[in-house]
GROMACS .gro file of C-alpha atoms in nm:
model
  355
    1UNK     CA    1   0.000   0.000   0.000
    2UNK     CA    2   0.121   0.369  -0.078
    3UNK     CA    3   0.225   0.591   0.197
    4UNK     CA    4  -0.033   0.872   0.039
    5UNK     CA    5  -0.347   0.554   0.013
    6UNK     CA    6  -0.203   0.466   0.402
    7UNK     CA    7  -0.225   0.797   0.583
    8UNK     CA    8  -0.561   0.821   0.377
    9UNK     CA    9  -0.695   0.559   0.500
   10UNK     CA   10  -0.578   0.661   0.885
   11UNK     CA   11  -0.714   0.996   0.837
   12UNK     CA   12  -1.086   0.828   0.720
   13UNK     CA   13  -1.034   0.637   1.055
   14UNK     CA   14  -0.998   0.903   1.246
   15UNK     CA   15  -1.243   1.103   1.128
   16UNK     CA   16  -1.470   0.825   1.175
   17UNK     CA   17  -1.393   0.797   1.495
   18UNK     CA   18  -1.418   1.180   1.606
   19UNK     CA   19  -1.759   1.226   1.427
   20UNK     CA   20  -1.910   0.895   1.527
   21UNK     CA   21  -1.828   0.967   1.900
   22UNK     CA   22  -2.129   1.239   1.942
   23UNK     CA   23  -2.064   1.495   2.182
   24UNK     CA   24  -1.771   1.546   2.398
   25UNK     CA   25  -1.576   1.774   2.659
   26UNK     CA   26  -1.334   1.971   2.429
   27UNK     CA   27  -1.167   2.041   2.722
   28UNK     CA   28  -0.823   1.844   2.794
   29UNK     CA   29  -0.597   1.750   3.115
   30UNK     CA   30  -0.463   2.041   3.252
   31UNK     CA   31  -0.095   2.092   3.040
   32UNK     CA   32   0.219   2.271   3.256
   33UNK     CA   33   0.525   2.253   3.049
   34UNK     CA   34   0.721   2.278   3.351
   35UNK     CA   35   0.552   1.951   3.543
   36UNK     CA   36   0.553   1.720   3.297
   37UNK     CA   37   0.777   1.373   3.323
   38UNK     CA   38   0.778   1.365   2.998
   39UNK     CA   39   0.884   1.586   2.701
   40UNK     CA   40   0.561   1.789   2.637
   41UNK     CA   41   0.643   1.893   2.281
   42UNK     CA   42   0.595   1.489   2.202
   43UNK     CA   43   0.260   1.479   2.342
   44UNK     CA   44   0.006   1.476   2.053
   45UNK     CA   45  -0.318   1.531   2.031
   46UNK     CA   46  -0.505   1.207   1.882
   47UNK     CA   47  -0.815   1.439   1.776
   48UNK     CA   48  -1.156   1.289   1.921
   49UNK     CA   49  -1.044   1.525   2.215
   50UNK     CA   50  -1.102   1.450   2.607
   51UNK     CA   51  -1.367   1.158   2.656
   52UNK     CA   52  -1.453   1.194   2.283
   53UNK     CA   53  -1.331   0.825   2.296
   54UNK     CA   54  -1.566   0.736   2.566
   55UNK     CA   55  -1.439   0.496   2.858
   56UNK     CA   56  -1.668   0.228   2.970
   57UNK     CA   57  -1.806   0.208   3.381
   58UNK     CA   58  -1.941  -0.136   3.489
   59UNK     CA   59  -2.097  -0.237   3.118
   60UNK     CA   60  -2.397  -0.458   3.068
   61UNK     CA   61  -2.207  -0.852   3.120
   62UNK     CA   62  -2.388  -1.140   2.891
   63UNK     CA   63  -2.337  -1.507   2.873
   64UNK     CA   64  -2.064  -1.658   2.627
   65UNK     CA   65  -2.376  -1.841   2.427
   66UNK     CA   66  -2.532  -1.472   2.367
   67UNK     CA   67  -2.191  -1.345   2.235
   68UNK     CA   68  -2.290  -1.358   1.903
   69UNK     CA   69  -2.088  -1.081   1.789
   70UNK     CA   70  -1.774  -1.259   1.862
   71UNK     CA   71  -1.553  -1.514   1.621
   72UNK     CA   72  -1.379  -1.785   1.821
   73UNK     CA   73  -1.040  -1.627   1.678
   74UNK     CA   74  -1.124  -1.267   1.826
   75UNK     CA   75  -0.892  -1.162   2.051
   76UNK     CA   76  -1.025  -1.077   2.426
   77UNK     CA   77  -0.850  -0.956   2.761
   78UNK     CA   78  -0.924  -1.175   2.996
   79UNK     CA   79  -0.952  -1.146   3.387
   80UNK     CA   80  -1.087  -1.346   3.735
   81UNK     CA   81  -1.133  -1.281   4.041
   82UNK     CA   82  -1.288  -1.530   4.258
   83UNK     CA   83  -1.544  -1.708   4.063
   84UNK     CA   84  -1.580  -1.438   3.879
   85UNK     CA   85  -1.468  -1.460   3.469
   86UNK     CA   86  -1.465  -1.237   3.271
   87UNK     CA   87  -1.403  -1.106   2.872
   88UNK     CA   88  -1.294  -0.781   2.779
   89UNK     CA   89  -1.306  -0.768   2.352
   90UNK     CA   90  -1.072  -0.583   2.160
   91UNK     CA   91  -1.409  -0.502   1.956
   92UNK     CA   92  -1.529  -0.334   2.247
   93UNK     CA   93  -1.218  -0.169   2.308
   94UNK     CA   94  -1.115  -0.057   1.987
   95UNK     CA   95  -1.435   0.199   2.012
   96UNK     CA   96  -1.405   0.299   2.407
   97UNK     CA   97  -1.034   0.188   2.507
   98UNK     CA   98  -1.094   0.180   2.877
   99UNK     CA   99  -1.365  -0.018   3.089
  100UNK     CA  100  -1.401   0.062   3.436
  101UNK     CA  101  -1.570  -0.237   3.628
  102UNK     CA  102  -1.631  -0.406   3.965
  103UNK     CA  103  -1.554  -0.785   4.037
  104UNK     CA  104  -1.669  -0.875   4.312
  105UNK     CA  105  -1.597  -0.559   4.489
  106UNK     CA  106  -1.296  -0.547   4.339
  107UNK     CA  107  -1.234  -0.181   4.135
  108UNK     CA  108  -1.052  -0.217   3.846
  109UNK     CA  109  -0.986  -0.067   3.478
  110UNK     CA  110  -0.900  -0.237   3.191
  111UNK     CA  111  -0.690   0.020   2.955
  112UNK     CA  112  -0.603  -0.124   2.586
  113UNK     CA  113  -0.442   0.089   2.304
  114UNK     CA  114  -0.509   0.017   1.988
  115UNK     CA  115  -0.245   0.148   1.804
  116UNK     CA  116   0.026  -0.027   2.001
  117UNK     CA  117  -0.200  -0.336   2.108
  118UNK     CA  118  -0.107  -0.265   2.456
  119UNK     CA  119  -0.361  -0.439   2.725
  120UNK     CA  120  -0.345  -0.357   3.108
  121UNK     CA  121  -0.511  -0.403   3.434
  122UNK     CA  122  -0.505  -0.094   3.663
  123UNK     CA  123  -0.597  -0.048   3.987
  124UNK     CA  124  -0.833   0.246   4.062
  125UNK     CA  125  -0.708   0.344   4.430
  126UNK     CA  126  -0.464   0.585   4.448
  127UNK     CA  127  -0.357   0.780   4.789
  128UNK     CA  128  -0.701   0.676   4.918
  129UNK     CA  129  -0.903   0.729   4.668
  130UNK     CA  130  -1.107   0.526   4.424
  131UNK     CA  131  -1.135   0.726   4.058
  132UNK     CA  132  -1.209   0.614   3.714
  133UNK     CA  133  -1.004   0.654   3.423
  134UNK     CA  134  -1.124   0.796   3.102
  135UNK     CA  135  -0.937   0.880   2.731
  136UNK     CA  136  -0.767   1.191   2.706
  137UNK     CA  137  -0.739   1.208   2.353
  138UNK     CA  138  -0.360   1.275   2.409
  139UNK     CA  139  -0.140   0.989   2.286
  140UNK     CA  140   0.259   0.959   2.383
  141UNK     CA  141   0.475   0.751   2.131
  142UNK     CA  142   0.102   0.692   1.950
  143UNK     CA  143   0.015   0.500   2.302
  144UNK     CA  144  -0.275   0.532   2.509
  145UNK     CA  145  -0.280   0.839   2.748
  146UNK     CA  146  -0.549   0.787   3.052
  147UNK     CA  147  -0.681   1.023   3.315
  148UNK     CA  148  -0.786   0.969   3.601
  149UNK     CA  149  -1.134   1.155   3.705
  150UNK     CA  150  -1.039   1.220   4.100
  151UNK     CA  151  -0.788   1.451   3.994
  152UNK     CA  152  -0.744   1.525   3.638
  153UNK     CA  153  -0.410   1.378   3.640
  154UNK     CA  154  -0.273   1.251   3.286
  155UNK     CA  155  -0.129   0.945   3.291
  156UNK     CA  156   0.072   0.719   2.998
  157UNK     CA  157   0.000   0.338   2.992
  158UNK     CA  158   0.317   0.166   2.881
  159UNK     CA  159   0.532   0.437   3.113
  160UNK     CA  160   0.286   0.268   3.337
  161UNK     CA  161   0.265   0.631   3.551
  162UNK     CA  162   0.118   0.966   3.582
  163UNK     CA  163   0.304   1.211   3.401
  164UNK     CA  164   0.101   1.542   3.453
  165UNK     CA  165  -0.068   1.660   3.720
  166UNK     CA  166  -0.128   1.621   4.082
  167UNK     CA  167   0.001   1.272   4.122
  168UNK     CA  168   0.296   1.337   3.888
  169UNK     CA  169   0.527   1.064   3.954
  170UNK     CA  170   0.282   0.809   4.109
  171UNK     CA  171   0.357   0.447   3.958
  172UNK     CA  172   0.025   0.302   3.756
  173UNK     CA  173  -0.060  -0.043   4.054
  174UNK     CA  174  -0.100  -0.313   3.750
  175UNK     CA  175  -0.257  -0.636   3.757
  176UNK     CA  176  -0.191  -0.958   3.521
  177UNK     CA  177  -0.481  -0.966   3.261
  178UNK     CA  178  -0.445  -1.273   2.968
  179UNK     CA  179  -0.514  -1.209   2.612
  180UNK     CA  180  -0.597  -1.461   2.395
  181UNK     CA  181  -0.840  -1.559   2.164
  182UNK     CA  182  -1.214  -1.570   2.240
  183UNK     CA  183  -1.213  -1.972   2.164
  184UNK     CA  184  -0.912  -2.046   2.399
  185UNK     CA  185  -1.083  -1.804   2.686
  186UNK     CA  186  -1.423  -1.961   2.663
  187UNK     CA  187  -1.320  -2.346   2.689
  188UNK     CA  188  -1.090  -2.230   2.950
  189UNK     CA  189  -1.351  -2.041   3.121
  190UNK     CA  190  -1.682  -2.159   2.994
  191UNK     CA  191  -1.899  -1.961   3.289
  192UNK     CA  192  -1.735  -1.650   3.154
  193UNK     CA  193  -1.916  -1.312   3.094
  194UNK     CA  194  -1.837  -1.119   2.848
  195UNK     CA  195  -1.963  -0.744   2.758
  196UNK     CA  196  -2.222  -0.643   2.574
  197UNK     CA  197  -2.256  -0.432   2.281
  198UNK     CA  198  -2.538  -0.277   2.435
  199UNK     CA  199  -2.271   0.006   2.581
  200UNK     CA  200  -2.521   0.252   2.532
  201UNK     CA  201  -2.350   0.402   2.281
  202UNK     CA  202  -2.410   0.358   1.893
  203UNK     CA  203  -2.102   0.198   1.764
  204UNK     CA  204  -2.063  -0.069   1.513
  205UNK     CA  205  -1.875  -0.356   1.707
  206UNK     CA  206  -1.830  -0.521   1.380
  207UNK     CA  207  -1.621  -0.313   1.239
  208UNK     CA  208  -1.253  -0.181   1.293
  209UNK     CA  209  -1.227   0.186   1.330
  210UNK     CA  210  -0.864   0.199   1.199
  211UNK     CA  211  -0.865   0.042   0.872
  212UNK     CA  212  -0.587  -0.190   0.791
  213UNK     CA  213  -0.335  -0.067   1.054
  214UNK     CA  214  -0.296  -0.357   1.189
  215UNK     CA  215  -0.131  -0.540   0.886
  216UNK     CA  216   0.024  -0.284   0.707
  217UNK     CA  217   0.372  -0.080   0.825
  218UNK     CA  218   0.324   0.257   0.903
  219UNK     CA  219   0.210   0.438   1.197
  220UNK     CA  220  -0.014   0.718   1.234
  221UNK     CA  221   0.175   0.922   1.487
  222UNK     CA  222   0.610   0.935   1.505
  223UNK     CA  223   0.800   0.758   1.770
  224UNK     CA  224   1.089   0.863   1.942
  225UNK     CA  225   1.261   0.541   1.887
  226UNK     CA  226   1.264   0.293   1.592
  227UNK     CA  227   1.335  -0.014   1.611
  228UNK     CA  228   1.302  -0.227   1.320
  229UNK     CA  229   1.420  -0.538   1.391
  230UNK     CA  230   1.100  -0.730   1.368
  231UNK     CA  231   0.798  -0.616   1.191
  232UNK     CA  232   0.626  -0.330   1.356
  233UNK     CA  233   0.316  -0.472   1.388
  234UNK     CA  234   0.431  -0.820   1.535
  235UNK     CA  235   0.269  -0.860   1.835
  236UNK     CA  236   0.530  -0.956   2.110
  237UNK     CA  237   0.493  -1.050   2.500
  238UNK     CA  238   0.714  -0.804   2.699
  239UNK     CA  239   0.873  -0.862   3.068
  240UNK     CA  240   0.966  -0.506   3.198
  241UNK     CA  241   1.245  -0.524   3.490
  242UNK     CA  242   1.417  -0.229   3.598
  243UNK     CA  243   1.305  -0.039   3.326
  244UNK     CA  244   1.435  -0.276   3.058
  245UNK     CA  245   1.220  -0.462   2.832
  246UNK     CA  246   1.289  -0.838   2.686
  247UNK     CA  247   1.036  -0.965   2.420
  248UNK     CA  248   0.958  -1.293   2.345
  249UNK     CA  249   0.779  -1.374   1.984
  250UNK     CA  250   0.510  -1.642   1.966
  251UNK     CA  251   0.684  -1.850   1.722
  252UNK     CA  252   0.960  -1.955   1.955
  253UNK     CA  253   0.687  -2.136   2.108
  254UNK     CA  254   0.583  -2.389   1.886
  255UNK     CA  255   0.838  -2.683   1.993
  256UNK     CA  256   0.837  -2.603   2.333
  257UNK     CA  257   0.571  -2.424   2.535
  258UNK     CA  258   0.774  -2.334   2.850
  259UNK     CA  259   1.063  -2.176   2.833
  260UNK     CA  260   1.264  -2.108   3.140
  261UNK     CA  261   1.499  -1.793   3.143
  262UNK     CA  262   1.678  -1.516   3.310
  263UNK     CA  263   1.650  -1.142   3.226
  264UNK     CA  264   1.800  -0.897   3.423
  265UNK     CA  265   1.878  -1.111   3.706
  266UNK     CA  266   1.600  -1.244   3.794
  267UNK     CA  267   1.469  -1.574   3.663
  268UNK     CA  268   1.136  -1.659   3.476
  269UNK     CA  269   0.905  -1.891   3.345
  270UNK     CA  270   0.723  -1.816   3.025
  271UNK     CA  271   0.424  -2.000   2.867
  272UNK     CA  272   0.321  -1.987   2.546
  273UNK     CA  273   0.077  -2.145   2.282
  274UNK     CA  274   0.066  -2.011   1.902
  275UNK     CA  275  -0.229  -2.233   1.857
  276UNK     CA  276  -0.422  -2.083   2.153
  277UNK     CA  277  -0.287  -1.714   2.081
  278UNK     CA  278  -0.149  -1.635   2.427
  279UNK     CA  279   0.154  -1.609   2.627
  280UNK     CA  280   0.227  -1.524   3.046
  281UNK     CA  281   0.542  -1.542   3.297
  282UNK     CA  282   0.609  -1.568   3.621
  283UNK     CA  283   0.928  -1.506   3.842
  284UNK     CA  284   1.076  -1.813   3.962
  285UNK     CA  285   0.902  -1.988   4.261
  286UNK     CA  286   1.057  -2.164   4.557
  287UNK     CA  287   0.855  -2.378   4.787
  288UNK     CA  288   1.057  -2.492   5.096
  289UNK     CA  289   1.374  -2.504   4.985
  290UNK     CA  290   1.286  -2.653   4.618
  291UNK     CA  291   1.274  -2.428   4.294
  292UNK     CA  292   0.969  -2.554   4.124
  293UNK     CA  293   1.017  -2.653   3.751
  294UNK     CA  294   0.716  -2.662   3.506
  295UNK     CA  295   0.598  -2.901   3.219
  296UNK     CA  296   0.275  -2.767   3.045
  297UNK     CA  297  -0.043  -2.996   3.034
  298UNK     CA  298  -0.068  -2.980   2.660
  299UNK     CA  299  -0.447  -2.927   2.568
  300UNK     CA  300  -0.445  -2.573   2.730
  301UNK     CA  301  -0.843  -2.623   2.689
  302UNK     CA  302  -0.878  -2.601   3.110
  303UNK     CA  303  -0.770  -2.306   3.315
  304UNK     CA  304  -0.449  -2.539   3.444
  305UNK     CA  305  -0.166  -2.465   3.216
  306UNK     CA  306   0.134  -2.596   3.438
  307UNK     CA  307   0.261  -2.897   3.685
  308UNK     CA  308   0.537  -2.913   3.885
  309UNK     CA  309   0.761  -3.191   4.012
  310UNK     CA  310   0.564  -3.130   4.355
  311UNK     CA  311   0.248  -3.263   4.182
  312UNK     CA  312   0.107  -2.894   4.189
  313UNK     CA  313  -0.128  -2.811   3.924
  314UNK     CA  314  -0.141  -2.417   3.841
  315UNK     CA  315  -0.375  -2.200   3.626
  316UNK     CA  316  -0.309  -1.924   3.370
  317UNK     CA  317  -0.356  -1.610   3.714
  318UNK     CA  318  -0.060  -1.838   3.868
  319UNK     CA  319  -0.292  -2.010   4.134
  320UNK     CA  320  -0.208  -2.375   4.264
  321UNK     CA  321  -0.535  -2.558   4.209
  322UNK     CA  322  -0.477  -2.874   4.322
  323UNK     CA  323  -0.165  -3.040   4.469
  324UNK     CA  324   0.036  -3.083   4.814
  325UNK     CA  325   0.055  -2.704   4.788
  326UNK     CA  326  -0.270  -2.575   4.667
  327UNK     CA  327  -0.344  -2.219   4.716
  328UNK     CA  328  -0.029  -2.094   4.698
  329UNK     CA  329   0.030  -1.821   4.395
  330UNK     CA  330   0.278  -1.768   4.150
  331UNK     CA  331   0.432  -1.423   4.114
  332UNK     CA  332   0.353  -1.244   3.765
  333UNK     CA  333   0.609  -1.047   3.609
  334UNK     CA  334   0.516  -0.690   3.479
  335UNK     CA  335   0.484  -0.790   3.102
  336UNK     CA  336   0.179  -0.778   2.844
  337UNK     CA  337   0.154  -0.823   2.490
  338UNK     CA  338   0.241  -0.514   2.235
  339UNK     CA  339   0.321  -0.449   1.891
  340UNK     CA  340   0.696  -0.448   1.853
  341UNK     CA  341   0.721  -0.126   1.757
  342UNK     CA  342   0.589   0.042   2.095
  343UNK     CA  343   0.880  -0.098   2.314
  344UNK     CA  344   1.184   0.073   2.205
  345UNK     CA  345   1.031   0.438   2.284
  346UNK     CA  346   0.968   0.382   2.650
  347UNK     CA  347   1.229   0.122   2.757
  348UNK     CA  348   1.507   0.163   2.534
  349UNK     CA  349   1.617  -0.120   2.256
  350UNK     CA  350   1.426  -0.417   2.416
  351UNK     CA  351   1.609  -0.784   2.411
  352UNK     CA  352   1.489  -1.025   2.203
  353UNK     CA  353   1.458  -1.380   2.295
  354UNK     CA  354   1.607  -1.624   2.057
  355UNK     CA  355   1.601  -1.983   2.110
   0.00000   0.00000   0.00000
């Protein structure tokens, strides 16, 4: 595709976007040059403009058998807490970005950027306060920029902080969410709920607001670091530890679906499927004295995804279901899935994993 037929095409998508939304606050997070963490002459304005991207708060949940607008290859962000399942689709969030919601009294957003693929659980309590966090319309590296309503504080989700604003400096309190595809999630989770299109809001959930961005190279908005070692668009699981970023690609997964490794001193297990579209870690875990190894029970079709040689069996949140030691939890790393592209400009060249 031609660069001029490309930025087209993004410029349609925006514009579909920004007229489709309705009404909206023009109004954005308060901007002083001098407080930001960030350079503010890279901040860009995405153009819907503050909440004209509107974040979700506790949406309508339906049944996986009613979830007829979903194909069992669509990918969803999934998350559970108690008995609780549920599905977050990038259909949903590719028209509204952020859902606020409530698990079981649990407070929680769900922030995904569609034009770096980037999907993260974030706490909503923050020096003692629960907020909500809605779209700025202000994008850093083309990434996601939050707020959060409390305080009016701008945030940037793959920094993982606030960058503007009375909480300047606070570290974004993350939470491990899985994506994968909706098939692999719903024989996983079968009792899952999923959200509804009925968001009150007239979108078409059918239909992807950016075109062919996905597929094609080129980006909308500049980064401040290329990197072009893979394709841009590959989508990649990163581990982030002490600000440093090693990637690991789905196809080094196909022989063997744990791979054991060490990044930046500390050691980790990863898990990954290409044929059920998802990948996790966890630091390494040491039960009385022993340093537990993995094998993966192959079907991934339940939620248990490991054993050890304790006889533990673990699921995809790191919980020991059954075993000797049931009920004790595996420690996530800080790592999600994003295109390739969108590591380099926040944490520097990231490693690849090659095995």
């Amino acid at each position: 595709m031609s660069s001029m037929k490309f930025n087209s095409l993004i410029l349609y998508a925006i514009s579909f976007v920004v007229f489709s939304c309705g009404s909206s606050d023009p109004s954005t997070p308060a901007i002083n040059n001098d407080t930001w963490l960030i350079p503010f002459s890279e901040v860009r304005d995405g153009g819907p403009g503050k909440d004209g991207i509107p974040a979700l708060e506790n949406p309508l949940m339906i049944n996986a058998v009613e979830a007829e607008y979903l194909d069992d290859f669509d990918l969803v962000v999934g998350y559970k807490n108690g008995n609780d399942a549920r599905a977050y689709p990038h259909k949903i969030f590719d028209w509204h970005e952020i859902i606020n919601d409530d698990l079981q009294g649990r407070k929680i957003a769900i922030t995904h950027c569609p034009l770096t693929g980037t999907s993260l659980g974030w706490e909503r309590e923050y020096n003692g306060q629960t907020t909500t966090f809605g779209v700025s319309g202000l994008l850093y590296n083309t990434n996601l920029m939050p707020y959060d309503r409390t305080t009016n504080s701008t945030w940037t989700q793959i920094g993982e902080q606030c960058v503007n604003g009375e909480l300047t400096g606070t570290k974004a309190e993350t939470f491990q969410v899985f994506e994968t595809e909706w098939k692999t999630w719903k024989s996983m989770y079968p009792e899952t709920k999923v959200v509804s299109t009925n968001t009150g809001h007239s979108r078409n959930y059918g239909n992807y607001p950016y075109g062919d961005y996905r597929t094609t190279n080129g980006l909308i908005f500049s980064v401040t670091v290329d990197d072009n070692r893979l394709p841009q668009k590959e989508r990649v699981h990163g581990i982030i530890v002490n600000d440093k970023v090693k990637v690991y690609k789905f196809i080094s997964f196909t022989q063997n679906p744990v791979i054991t490794d060490t990044f930046q001193g500390k050691n980790v297990t990863v898990i990954g499927s290409p044929e059920k579209n998802f990948i996790i870690s966890f630091h390494e875990k040491i039960i009385d004295s022993t340093v537990l190894s993995f094998s993966a029970i192959n079907d991934f079709n339940s939620p248990e995804v490991l054993e050890d040689q304790l006889g533990n069996k673990w699921d995809i949140f790191g919980n020991a279901l059954s075993g000797p030691n049931q009920g004790e939890k595996l420690e996530p790393t800080n790592s999600f899935i994003g295109m390739f592209f969108s590591w380099a400009p926040f944490y520097g060249l990231p490693e690849i994993y090659n095995n």
